[in-house]
Tab-separated table of N, CA and C in Angstrom:
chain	number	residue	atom	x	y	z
K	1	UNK	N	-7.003	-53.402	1.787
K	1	UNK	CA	-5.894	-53.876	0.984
K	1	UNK	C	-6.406	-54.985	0.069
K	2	UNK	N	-6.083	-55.463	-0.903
K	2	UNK	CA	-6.323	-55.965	-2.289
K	2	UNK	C	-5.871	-57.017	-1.749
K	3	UNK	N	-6.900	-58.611	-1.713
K	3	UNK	CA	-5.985	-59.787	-1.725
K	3	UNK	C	-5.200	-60.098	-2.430
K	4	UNK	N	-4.510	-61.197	-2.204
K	4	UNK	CA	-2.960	-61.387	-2.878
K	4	UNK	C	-3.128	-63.213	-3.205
K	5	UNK	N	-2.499	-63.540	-4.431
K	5	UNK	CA	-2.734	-64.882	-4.813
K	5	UNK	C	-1.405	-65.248	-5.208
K	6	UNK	N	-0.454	-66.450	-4.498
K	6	UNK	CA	0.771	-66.612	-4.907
K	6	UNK	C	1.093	-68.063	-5.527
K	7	UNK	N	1.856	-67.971	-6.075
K	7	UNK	CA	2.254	-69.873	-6.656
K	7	UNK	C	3.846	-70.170	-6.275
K	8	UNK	N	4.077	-71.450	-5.181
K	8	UNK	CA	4.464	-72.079	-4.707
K	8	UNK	C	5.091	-72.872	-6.085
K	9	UNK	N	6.017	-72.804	-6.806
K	9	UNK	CA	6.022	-73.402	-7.890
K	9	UNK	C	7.470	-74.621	-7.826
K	10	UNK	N	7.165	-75.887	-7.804
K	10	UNK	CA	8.619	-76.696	-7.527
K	10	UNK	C	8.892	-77.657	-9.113
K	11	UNK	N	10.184	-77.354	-8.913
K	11	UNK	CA	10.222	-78.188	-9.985
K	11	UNK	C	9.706	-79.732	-10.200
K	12	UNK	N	9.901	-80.699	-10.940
K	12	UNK	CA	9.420	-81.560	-10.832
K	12	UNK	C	9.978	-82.863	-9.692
K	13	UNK	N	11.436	-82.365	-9.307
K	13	UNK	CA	12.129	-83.395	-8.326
K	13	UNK	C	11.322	-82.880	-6.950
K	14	UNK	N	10.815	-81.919	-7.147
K	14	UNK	CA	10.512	-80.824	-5.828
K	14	UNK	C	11.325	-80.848	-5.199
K	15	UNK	N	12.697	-80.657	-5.706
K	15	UNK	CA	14.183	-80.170	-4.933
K	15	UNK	C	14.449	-78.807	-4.526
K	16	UNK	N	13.825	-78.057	-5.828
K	16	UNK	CA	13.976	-76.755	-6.001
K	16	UNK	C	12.498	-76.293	-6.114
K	17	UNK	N	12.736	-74.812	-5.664
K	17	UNK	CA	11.326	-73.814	-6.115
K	17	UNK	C	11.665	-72.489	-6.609
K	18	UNK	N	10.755	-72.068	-7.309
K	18	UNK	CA	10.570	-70.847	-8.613
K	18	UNK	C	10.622	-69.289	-7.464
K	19	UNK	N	11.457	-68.697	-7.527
K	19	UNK	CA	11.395	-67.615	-6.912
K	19	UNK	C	11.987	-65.983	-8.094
K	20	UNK	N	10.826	-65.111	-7.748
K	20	UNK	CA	10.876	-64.233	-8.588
K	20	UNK	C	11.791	-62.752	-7.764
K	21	UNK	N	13.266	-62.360	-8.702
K	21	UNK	CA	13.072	-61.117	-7.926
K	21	UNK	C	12.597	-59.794	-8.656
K	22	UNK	N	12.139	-59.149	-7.132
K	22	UNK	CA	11.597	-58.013	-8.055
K	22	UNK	C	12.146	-56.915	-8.783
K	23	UNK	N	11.302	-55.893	-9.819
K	23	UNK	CA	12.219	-55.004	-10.455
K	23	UNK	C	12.226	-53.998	-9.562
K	24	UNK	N	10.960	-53.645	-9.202
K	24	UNK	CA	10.975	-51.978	-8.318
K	24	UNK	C	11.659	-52.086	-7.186
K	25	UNK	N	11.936	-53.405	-6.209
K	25	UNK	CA	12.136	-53.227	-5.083
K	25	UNK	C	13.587	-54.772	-4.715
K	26	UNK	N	14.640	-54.734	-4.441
K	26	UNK	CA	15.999	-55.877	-5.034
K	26	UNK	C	15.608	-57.360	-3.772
K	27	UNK	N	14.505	-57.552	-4.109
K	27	UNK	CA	14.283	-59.020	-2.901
K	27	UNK	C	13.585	-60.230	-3.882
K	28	UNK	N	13.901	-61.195	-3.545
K	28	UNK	CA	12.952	-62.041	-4.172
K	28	UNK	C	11.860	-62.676	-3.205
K	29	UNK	N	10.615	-63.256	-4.287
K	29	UNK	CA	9.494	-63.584	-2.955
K	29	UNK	C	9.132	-64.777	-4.111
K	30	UNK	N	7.870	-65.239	-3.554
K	30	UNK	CA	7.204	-66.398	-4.461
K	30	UNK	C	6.251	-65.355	-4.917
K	31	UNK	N	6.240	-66.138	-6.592
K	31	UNK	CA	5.557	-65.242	-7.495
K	31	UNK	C	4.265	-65.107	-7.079
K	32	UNK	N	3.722	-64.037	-7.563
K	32	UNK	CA	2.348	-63.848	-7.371
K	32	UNK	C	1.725	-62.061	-7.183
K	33	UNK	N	0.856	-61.879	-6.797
K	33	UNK	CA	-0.158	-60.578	-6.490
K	33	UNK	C	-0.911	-60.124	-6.687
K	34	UNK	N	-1.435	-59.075	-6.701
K	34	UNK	CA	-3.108	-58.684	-6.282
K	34	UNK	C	-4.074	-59.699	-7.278
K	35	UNK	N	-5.477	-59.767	-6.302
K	35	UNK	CA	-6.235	-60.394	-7.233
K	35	UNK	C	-7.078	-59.348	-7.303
K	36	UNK	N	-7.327	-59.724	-8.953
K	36	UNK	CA	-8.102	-57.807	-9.553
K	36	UNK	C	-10.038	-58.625	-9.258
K	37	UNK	N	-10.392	-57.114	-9.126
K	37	UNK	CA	-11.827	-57.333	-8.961
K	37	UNK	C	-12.743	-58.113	-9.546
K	38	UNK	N	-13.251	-59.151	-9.572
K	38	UNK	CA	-14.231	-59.972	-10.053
K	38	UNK	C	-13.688	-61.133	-10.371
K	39	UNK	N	-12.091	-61.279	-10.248
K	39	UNK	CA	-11.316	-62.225	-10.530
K	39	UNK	C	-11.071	-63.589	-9.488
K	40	UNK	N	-10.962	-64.821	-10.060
K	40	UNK	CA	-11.212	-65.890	-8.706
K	40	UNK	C	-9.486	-66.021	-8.314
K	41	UNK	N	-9.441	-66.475	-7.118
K	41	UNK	CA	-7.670	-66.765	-6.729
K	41	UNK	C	-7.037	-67.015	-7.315
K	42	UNK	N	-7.539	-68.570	-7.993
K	42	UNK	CA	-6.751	-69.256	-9.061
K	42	UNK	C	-6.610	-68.935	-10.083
K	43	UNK	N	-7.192	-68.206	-10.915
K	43	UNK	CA	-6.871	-66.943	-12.313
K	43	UNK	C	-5.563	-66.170	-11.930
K	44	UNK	N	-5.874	-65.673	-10.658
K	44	UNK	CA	-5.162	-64.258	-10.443
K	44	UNK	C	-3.227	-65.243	-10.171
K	45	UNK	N	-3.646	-66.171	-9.534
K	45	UNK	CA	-2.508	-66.734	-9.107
K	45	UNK	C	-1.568	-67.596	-10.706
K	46	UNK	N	-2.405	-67.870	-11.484
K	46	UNK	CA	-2.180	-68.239	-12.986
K	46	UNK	C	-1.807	-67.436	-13.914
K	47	UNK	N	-2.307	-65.863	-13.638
K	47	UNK	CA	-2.366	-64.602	-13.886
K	47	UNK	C	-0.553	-64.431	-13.926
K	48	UNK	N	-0.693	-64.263	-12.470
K	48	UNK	CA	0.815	-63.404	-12.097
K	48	UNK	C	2.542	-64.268	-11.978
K	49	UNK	N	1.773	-65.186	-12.267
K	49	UNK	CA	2.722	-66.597	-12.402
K	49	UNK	C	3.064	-66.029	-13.968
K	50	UNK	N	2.438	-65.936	-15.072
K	50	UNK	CA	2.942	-65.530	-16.224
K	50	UNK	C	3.748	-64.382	-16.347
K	51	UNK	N	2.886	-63.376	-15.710
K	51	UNK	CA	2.975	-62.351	-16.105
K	51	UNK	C	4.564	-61.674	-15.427
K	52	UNK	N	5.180	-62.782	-14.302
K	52	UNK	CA	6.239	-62.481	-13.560
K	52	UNK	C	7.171	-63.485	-14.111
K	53	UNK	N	7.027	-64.719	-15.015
K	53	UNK	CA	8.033	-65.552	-15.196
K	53	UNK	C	7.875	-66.408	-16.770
K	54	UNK	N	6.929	-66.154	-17.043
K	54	UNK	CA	6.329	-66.572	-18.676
K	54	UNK	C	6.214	-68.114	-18.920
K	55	UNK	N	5.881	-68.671	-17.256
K	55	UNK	CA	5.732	-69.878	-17.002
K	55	UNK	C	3.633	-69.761	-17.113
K	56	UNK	N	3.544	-71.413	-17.686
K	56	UNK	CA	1.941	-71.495	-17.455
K	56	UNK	C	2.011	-73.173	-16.281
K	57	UNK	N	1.395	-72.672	-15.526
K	57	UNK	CA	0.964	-73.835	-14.754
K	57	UNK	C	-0.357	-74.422	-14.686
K	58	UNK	N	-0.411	-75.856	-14.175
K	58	UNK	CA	-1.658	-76.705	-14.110
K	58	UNK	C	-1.890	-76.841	-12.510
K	59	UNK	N	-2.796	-77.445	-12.505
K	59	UNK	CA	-3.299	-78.891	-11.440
K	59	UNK	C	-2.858	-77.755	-10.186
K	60	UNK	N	-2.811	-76.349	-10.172
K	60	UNK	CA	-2.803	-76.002	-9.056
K	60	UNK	C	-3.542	-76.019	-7.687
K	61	UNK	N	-3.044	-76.338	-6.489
K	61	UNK	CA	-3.737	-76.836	-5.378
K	61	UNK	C	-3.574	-75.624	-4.182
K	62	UNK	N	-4.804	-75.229	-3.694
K	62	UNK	CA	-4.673	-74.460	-2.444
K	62	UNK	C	-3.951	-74.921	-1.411
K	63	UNK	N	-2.931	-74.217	-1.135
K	63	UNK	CA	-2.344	-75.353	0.146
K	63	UNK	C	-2.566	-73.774	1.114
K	64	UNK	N	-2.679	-72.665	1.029
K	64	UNK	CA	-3.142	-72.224	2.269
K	64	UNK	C	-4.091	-70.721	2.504
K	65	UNK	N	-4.646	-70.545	2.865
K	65	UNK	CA	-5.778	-69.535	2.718
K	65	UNK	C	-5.272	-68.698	3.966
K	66	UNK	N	-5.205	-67.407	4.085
K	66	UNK	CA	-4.140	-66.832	5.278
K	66	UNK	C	-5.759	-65.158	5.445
K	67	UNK	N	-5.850	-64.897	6.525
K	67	UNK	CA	-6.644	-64.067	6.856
K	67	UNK	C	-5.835	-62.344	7.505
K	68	UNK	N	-5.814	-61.819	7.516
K	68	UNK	CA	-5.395	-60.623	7.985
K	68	UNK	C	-5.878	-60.088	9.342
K	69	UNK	N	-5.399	-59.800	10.195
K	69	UNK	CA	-5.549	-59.561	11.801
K	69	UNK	C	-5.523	-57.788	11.882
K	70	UNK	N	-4.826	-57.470	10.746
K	70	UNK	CA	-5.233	-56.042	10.741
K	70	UNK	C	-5.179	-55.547	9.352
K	71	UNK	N	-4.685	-53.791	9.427
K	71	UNK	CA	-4.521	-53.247	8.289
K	71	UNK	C	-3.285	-53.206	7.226
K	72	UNK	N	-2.505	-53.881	7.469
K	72	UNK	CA	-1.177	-54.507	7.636
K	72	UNK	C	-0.525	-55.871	6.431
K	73	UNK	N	-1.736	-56.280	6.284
K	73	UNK	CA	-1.606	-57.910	5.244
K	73	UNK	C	-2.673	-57.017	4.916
K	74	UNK	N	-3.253	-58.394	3.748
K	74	UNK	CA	-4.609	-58.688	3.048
K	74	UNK	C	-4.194	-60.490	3.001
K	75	UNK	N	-6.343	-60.502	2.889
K	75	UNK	CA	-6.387	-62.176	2.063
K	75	UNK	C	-5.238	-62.874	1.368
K	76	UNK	N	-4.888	-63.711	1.583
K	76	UNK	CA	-3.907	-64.460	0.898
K	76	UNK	C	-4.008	-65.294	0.835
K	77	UNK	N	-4.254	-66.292	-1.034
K	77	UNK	CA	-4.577	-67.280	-1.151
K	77	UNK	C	-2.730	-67.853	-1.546
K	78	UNK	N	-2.203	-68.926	-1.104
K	78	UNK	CA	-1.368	-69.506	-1.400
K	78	UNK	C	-1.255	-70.806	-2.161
K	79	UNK	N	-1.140	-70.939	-3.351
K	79	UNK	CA	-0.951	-72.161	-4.045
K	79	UNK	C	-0.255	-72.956	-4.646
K	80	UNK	N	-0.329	-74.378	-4.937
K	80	UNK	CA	1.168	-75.129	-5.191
K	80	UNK	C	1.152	-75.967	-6.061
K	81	UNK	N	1.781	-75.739	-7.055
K	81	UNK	CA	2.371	-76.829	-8.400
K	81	UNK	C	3.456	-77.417	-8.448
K	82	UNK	N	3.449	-78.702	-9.244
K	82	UNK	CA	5.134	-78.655	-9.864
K	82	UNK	C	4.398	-79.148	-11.387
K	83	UNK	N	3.536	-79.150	-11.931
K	83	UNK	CA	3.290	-78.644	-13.519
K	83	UNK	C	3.617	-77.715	-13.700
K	84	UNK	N	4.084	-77.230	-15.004
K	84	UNK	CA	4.240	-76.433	-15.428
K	84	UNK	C	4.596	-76.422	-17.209
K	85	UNK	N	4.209	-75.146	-17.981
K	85	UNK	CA	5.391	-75.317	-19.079
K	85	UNK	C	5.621	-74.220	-19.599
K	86	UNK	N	7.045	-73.888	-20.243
K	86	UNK	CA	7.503	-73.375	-20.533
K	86	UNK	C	8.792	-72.945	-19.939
K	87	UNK	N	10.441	-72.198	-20.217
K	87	UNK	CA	11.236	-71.942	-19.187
K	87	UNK	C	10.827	-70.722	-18.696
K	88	UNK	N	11.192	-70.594	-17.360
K	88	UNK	CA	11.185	-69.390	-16.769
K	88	UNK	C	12.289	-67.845	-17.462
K	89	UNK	N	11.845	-67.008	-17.319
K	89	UNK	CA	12.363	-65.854	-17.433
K	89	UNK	C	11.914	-64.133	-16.965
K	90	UNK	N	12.516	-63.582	-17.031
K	90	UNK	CA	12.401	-62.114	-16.388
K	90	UNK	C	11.205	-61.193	-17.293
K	91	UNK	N	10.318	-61.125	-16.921
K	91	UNK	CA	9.596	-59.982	-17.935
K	91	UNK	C	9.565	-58.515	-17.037
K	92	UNK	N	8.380	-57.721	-17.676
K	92	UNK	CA	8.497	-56.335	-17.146
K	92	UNK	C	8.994	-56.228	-15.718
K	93	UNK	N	7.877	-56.759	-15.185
K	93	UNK	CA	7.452	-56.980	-13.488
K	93	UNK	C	9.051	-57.659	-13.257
K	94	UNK	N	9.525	-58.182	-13.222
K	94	UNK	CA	11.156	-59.214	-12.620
K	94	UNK	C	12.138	-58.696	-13.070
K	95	UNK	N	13.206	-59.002	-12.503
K	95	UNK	CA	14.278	-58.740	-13.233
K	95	UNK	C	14.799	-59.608	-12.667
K	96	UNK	N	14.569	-60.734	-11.566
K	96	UNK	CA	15.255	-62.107	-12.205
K	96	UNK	C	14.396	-63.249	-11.871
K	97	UNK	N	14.305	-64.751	-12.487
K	97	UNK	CA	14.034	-65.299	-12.087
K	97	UNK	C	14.535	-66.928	-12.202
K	98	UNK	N	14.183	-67.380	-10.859
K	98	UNK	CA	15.221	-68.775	-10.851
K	98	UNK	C	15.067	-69.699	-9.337
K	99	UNK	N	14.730	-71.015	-9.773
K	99	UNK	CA	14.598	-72.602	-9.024
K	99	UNK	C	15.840	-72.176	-8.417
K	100	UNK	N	15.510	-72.580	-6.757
K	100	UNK	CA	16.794	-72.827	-6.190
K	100	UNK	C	16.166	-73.407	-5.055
K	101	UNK	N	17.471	-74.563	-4.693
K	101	UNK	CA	17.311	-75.871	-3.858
K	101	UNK	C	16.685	-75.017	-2.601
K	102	UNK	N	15.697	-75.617	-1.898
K	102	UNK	CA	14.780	-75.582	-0.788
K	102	UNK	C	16.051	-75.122	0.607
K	103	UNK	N	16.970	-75.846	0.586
K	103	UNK	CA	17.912	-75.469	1.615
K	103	UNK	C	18.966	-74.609	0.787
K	104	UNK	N	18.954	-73.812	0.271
K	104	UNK	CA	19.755	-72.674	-0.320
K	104	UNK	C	19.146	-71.454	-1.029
K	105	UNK	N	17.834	-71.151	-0.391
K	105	UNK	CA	17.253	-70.027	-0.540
K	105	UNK	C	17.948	-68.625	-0.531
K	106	UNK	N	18.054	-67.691	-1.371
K	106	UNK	CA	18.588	-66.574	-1.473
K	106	UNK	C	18.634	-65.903	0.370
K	107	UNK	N	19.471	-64.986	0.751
K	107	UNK	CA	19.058	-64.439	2.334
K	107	UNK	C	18.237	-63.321	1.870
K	108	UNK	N	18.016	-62.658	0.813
K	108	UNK	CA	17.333	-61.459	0.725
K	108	UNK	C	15.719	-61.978	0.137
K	109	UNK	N	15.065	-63.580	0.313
K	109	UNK	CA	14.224	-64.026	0.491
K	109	UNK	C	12.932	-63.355	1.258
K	110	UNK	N	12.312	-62.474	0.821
K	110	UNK	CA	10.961	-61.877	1.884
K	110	UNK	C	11.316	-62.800	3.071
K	111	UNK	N	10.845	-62.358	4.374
K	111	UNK	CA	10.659	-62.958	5.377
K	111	UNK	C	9.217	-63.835	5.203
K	112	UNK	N	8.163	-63.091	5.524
K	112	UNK	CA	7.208	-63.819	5.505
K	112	UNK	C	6.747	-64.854	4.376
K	113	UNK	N	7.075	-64.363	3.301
K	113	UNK	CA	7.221	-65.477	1.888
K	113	UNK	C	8.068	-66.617	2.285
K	114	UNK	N	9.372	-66.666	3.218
K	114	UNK	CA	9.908	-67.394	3.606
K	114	UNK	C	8.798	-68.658	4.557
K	115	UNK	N	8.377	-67.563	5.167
K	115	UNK	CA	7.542	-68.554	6.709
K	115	UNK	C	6.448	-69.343	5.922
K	116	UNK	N	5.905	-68.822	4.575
K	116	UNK	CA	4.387	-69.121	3.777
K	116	UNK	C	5.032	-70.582	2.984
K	117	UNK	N	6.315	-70.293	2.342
K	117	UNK	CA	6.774	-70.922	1.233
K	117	UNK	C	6.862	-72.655	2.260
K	118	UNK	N	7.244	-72.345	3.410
K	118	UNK	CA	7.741	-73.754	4.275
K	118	UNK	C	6.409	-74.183	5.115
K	119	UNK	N	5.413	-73.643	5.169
K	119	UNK	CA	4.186	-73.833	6.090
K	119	UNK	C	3.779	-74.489	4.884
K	120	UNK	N	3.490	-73.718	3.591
K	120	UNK	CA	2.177	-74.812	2.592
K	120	UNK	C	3.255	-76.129	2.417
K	121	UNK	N	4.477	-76.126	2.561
K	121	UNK	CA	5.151	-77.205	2.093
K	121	UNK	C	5.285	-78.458	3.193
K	122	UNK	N	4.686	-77.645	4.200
K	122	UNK	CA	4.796	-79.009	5.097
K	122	UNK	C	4.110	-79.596	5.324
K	123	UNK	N	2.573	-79.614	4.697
K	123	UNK	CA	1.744	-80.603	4.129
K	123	UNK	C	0.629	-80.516	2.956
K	124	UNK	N	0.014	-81.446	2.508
K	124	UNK	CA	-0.562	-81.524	1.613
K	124	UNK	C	-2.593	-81.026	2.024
K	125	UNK	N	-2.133	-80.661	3.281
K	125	UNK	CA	-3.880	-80.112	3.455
K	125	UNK	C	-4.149	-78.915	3.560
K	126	UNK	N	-5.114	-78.610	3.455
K	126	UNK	CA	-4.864	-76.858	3.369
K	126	UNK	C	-5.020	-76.385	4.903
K	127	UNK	N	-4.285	-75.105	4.543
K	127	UNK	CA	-3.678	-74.288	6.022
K	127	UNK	C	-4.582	-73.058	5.777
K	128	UNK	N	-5.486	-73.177	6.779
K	128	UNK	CA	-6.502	-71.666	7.117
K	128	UNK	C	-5.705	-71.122	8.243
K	129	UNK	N	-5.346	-69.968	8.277
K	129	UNK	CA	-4.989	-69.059	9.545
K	129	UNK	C	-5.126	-67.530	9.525
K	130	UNK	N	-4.345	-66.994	9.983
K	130	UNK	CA	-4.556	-65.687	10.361
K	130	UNK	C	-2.756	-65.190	10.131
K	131	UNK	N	-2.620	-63.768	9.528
K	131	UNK	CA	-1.619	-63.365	9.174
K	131	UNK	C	-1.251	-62.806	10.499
K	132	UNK	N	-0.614	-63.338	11.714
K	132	UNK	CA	-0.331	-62.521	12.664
K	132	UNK	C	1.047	-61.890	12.157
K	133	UNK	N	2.284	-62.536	11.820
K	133	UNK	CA	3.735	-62.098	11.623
K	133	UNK	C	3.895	-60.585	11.101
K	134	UNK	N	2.617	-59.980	10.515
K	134	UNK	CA	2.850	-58.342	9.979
K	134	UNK	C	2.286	-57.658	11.315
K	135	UNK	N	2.860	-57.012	11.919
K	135	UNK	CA	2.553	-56.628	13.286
K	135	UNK	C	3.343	-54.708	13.011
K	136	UNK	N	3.305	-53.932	13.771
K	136	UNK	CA	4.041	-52.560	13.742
K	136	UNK	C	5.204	-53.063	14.134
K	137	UNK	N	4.851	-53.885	15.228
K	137	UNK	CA	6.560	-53.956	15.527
K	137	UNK	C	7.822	-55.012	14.516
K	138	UNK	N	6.975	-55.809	13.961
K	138	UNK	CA	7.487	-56.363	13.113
K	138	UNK	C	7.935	-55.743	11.362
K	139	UNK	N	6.997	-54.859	11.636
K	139	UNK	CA	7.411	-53.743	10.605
K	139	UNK	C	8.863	-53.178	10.553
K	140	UNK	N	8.622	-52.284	11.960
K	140	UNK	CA	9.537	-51.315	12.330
K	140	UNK	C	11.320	-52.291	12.490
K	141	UNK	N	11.159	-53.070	13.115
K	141	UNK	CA	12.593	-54.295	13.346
K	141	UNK	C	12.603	-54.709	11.833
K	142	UNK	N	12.069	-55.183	10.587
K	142	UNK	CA	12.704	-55.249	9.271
K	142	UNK	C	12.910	-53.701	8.717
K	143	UNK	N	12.369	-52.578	8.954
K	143	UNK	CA	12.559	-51.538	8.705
K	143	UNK	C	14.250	-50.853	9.254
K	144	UNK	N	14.406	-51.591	10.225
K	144	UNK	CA	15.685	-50.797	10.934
K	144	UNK	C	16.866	-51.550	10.189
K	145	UNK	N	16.602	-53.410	10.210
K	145	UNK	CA	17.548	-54.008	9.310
K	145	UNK	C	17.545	-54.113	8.147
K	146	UNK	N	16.660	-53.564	7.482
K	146	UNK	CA	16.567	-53.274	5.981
K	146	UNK	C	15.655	-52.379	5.488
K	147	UNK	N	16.383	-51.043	5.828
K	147	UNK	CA	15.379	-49.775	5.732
K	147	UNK	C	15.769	-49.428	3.708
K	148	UNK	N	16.340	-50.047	2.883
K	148	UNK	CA	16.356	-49.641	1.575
K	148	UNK	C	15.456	-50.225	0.971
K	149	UNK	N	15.454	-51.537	1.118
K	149	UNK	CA	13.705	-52.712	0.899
K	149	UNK	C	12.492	-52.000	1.373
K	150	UNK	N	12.523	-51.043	2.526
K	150	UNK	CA	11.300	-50.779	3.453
K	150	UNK	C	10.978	-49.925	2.184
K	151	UNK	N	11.686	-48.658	2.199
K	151	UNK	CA	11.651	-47.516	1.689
K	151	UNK	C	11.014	-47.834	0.281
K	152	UNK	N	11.597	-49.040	0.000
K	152	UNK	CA	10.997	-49.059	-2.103
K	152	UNK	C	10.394	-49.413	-2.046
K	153	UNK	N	9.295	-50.554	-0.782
K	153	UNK	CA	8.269	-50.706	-0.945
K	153	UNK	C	7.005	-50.107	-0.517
K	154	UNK	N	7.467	-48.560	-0.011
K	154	UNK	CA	6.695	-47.854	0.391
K	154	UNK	C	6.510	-47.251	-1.080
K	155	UNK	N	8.102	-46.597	-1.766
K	155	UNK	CA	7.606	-45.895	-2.585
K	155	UNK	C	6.885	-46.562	-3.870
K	156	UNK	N	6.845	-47.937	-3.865
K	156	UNK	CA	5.877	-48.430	-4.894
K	156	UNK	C	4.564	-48.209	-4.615
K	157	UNK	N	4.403	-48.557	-3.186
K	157	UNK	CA	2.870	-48.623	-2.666
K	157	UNK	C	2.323	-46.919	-3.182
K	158	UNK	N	3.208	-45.755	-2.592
K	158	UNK	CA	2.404	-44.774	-2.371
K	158	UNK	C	2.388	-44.208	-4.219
K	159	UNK	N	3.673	-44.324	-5.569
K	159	UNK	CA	3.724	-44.417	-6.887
K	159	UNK	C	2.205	-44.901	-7.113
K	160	UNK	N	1.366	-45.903	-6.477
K	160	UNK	CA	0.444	-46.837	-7.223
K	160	UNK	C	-0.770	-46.194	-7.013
K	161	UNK	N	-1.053	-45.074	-5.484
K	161	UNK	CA	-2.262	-44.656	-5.253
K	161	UNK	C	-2.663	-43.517	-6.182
């Protein structure tokens, strides 16, 4: 699986953070994804930050480097700003995007984007670990409570091969 590079993006009160939803599939997550071949994290994560919200960011900081335990995740570099410029908006990839207060996160919030978004935020050093939370069984239990999310993100995955 293709590592993945995301941006943690807060506004400047760091009251609020930048969450993108998607077009192919109706959830929002923190922006970001694949990092293309020969490409370093922080490109790819600068990359998809535009290319999902037509925001450019600075002074971005690794706040967490996440490892994969199986076939299930990939690499995941996680990173965090509150530079930025330009306003946010919806391009190809989104169809919406929008800051919202830290305690009023959308419920159709990715799960694990949820668990990533509050781990790099709860400190300023970087977080090495291991992606245990993507498990079969953890699959199958968001699959049963939200088998229309499951389904579109299968059919993007298998559209892409």
């Amino acid at each position: 699986m293709q590592p993945a590079a995301l941006v943690i993006l807060q506004d400047p009160t760091t009251s609020h953070v930048l969450l993108v939803k998607r077009k192919d599939v109706p959830i929002w997550v923190i922006p970001g994804g694949g990092i293309d071949e020969g490409e370093e994290p922080e490109g790819a994560a600068l990359r998809e930050l535009f290319e999902e919200t037509t925001l450019s960011a600075s002074k971005l900081v690794l706040r967490c480097h996440l490892f994969p335990v199986n076939r299930w995740a990939a690499e995941t570099f996680v990173f965090f700003s509150n530079f930025f410029e330009g306003s946010p908006a919806s391009t190809a990839e989104t169809a919406a995007v929008a800051f919202f207060p830290l305690d009023q996160l959308p419920d159709s919030l990715f799960i694990i984007h949820r668990q990533w978004l509050f781990k790099a935020l709860s400190t300023e050093s970087l977080i090495q670990g291991k992606i245990e939370e993507v498990t079969w069984k953890s699959i199958i239990r968001y699959a049963i409570r939200s088998p229309k999310i499951v389904f579109g993100f299968l059919w993007t995955y298998l559209t892409k091969l």
